[in-house]
Short mmCIF file of C-alpha atoms in Angstrom, two decimals:
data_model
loop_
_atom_site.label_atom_id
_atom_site.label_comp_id
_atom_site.label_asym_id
_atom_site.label_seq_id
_atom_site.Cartn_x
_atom_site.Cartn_y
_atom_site.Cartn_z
CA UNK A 1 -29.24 99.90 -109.68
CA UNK A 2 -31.89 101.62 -107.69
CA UNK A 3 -32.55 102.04 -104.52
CA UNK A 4 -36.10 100.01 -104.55
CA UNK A 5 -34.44 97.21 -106.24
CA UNK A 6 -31.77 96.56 -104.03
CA UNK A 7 -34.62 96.98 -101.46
CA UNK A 8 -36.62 94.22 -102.74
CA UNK A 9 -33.98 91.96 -103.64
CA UNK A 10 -32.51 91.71 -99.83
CA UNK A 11 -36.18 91.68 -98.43
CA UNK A 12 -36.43 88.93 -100.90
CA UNK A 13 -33.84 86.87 -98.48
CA UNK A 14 -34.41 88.41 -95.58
CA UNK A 15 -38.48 87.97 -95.45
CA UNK A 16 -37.04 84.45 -94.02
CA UNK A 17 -38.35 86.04 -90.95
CA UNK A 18 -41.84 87.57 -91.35
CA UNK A 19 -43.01 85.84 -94.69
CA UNK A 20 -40.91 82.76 -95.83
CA UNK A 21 -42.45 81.83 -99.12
CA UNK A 22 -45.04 84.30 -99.46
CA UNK A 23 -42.79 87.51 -100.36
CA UNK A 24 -40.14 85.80 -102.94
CA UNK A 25 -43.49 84.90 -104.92
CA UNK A 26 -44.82 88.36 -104.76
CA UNK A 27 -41.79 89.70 -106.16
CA UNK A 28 -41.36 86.90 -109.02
CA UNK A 29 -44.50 87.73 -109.76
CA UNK A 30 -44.86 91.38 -110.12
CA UNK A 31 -41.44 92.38 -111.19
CA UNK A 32 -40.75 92.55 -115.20
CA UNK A 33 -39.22 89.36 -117.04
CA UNK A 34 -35.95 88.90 -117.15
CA UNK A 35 -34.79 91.46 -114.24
CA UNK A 36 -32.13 91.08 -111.88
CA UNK A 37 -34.56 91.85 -108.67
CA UNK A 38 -37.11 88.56 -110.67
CA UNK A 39 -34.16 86.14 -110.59
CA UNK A 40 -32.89 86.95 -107.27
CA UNK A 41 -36.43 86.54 -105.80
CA UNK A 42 -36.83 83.27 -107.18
CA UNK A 43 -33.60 82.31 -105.76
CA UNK A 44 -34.35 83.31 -102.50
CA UNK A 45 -38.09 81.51 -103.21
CA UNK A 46 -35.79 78.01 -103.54
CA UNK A 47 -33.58 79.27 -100.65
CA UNK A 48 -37.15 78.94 -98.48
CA UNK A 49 -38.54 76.08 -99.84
CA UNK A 50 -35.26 73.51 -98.85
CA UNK A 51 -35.48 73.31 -95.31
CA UNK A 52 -39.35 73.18 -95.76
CA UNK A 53 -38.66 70.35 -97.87
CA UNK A 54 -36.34 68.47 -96.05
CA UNK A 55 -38.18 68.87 -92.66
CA UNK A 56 -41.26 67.17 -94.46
CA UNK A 57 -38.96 64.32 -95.91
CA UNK A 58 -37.56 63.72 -92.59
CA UNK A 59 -40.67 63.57 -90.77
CA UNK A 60 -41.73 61.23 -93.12
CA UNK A 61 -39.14 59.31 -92.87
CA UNK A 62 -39.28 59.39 -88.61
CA UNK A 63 -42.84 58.07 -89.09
CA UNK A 64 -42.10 55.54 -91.02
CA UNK A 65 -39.30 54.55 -88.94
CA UNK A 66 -41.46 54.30 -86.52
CA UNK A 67 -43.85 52.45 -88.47
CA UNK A 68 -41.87 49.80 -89.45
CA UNK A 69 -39.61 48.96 -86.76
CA UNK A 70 -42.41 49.10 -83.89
CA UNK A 71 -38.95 49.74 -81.56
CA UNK A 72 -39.17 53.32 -79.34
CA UNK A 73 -35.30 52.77 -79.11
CA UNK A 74 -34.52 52.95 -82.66
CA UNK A 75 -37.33 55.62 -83.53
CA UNK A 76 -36.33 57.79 -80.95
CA UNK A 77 -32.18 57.51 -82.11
CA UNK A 78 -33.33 58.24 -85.84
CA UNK A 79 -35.60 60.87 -85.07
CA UNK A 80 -32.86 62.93 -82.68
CA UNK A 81 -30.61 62.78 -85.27
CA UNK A 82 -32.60 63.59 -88.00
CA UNK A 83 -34.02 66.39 -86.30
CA UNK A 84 -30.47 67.58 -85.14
CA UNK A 85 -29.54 67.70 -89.21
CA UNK A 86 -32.95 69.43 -89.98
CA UNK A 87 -32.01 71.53 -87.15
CA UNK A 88 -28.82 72.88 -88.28
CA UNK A 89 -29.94 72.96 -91.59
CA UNK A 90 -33.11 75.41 -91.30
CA UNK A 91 -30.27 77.58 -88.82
CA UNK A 92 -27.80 77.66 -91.64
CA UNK A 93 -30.18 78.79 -94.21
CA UNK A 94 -31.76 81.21 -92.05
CA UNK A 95 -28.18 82.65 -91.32
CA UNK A 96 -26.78 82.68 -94.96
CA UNK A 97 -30.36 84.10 -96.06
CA UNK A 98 -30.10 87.03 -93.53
CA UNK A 99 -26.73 87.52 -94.30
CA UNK A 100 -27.18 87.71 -98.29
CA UNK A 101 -30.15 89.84 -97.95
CA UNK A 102 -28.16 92.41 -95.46
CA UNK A 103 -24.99 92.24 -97.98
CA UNK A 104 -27.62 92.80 -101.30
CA UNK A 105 -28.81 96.17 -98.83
CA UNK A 106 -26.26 97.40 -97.94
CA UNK A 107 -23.63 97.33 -101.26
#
């Protein structure tokens, strides 16, 4: 495999950290049907959407926590730990996505 392709597919992962979304969809869309480089960038596209995902379905679920109950207490429990699982979840991915795209670079 060349060089620029290897290249592309780690940025692909790695671009967690200076273009989230925007790169993976740059290289699905400009690279040929059917490559290797197209498929890994729209893995790494789903790798970046999840914890943008989940952090919107947890906020919407703290606000409507909050909402319904009407009870600081139990908004404020269910937020911390929500946030504490959105927290560790947007790490991991971060981590595992800067680790694949270092691993796709280097081999």
């Amino acid at each position: 495999m060349r060089n620029e392709h290897k290249v592309l597919r780690g940025l692909s992962y790695i671009s967690v950290i200076f273009a989230p979304i925007l790169f993976p969809i740059l290289v699905w869309i400009f690279t040929p049907q059917g490559s290797v480089t197209r498929d890994t960038a729209k893995h790494a596209l789903w790798l970046h959407i999840i914890p943008t995902l989940l952090s919107i379905f947890i906020f919407m679920i703290i606000g409507g926590v909050g909402f319904f109950t009407n009870s600081i207490n139990a908004t404020s429990a269910v937020s911390l730990i929500l946030l504490l699982v959105a927290m560790v979840v947007d790490i991991g991915m971060v981590v595992y996505n800067i680790y694949t795209g270092i691993k796709i670079i280097t081999s």
